[in-house]
Amino acid sequence: VGHTASVGRPENELQLSRERAQKVAELLIRLGVPAARFYIEGRGATEPRVAGNSEAQRAQNRRVEIILRDD
C-alpha cells in the first residue's frame, strides 16, 4: 500500500502512491517473490502516519506498507 505526503493535488498524490507501491513490488519480484503474491494499492495522502507539515513529518508519510496475509 503506497502513501504520500499531503503536497499537491489529491489525484496526483493517489497516482504517485500507486507508482510507489508498484516500484517496491517490482523490486521484490526481481528478488524472487512471486508476482501473484502482490496486490498493489495506492491511498495518496488519506492515511498519514503523522500530522504536520514539516519536511520531517512529510517524509514519514511518504512510505509503502507491506501487509502479509495467510490466504
Coordinates of C-alpha atoms in Angstrom, one line a residue:
V1 CA 0.0 0.0 0.0
G2 CA 1.6 3.2 -1.2
H3 CA 1.2 6.5 0.7
T4 CA 2.3 10.1 0.0
A5 CA 2.6 13.3 1.9
S6 CA -0.1 15.9 1.6
V7 CA 1.5 18.1 -1.0
G8 CA -0.2 18.8 -4.3
R9 CA -3.4 17.7 -5.9
P10 CA -5.2 14.6 -4.4
E11 CA -5.4 12.9 -7.8
N12 CA -1.7 13.3 -8.3
E13 CA -0.9 12.0 -4.8
L14 CA -3.1 9.0 -5.5
Q15 CA -1.2 8.2 -8.7
L16 CA 2.2 8.7 -7.0
S17 CA 1.2 6.4 -4.2
R18 CA 0.3 3.7 -6.6
E19 CA 3.5 4.1 -8.5
R20 CA 5.5 4.0 -5.3
A21 CA 3.9 0.7 -4.3
Q22 CA 4.4 -0.7 -7.8
K23 CA 8.1 0.0 -7.7
V24 CA 8.5 -1.8 -4.4
A25 CA 6.6 -4.8 -5.7
E26 CA 8.8 -4.8 -8.9
L27 CA 11.9 -4.9 -6.7
L28 CA 10.6 -7.8 -4.6
I29 CA 9.6 -9.7 -7.7
R30 CA 13.2 -9.2 -9.1
L31 CA 14.4 -10.7 -5.8
G32 CA 12.3 -13.8 -6.3
V33 CA 8.9 -13.1 -4.7
P34 CA 6.2 -14.5 -7.0
A35 CA 4.3 -11.7 -8.7
A36 CA 1.0 -13.4 -7.9
R37 CA 1.5 -12.6 -4.2
F38 CA 1.1 -8.9 -4.7
Y39 CA -2.0 -6.7 -4.7
I40 CA -0.9 -3.1 -5.4
E41 CA -2.9 -0.2 -3.8
G42 CA -2.4 3.5 -3.5
R43 CA -4.0 5.7 -0.9
G44 CA -2.4 9.0 -1.6
A45 CA -2.3 11.2 1.5
T46 CA -5.5 9.9 3.0
E47 CA -3.8 7.9 5.8
P48 CA -0.9 10.0 7.2
R49 CA 1.3 8.3 9.7
V50 CA 1.9 11.7 11.5
A51 CA 0.2 15.0 11.4
G52 CA 2.0 18.2 10.4
N53 CA 3.7 19.9 7.5
S54 CA 7.4 20.0 8.4
E55 CA 9.7 18.2 6.0
A56 CA 10.4 15.5 8.6
Q57 CA 6.7 14.9 9.2
R58 CA 6.0 14.8 5.4
A59 CA 8.9 12.3 5.0
Q60 CA 7.3 9.9 7.5
N61 CA 4.1 9.9 5.4
R62 CA 5.9 9.0 2.2
R63 CA 6.0 5.3 2.5
V64 CA 5.0 1.8 1.3
E65 CA 3.5 -0.6 3.7
I66 CA 3.8 -4.3 3.0
I67 CA 0.9 -6.3 4.5
L68 CA 1.5 -10.0 4.9
R69 CA -1.5 -12.3 4.6
D70 CA -2.0 -16.1 5.1
D71 CA -4.6 -16.6 2.4

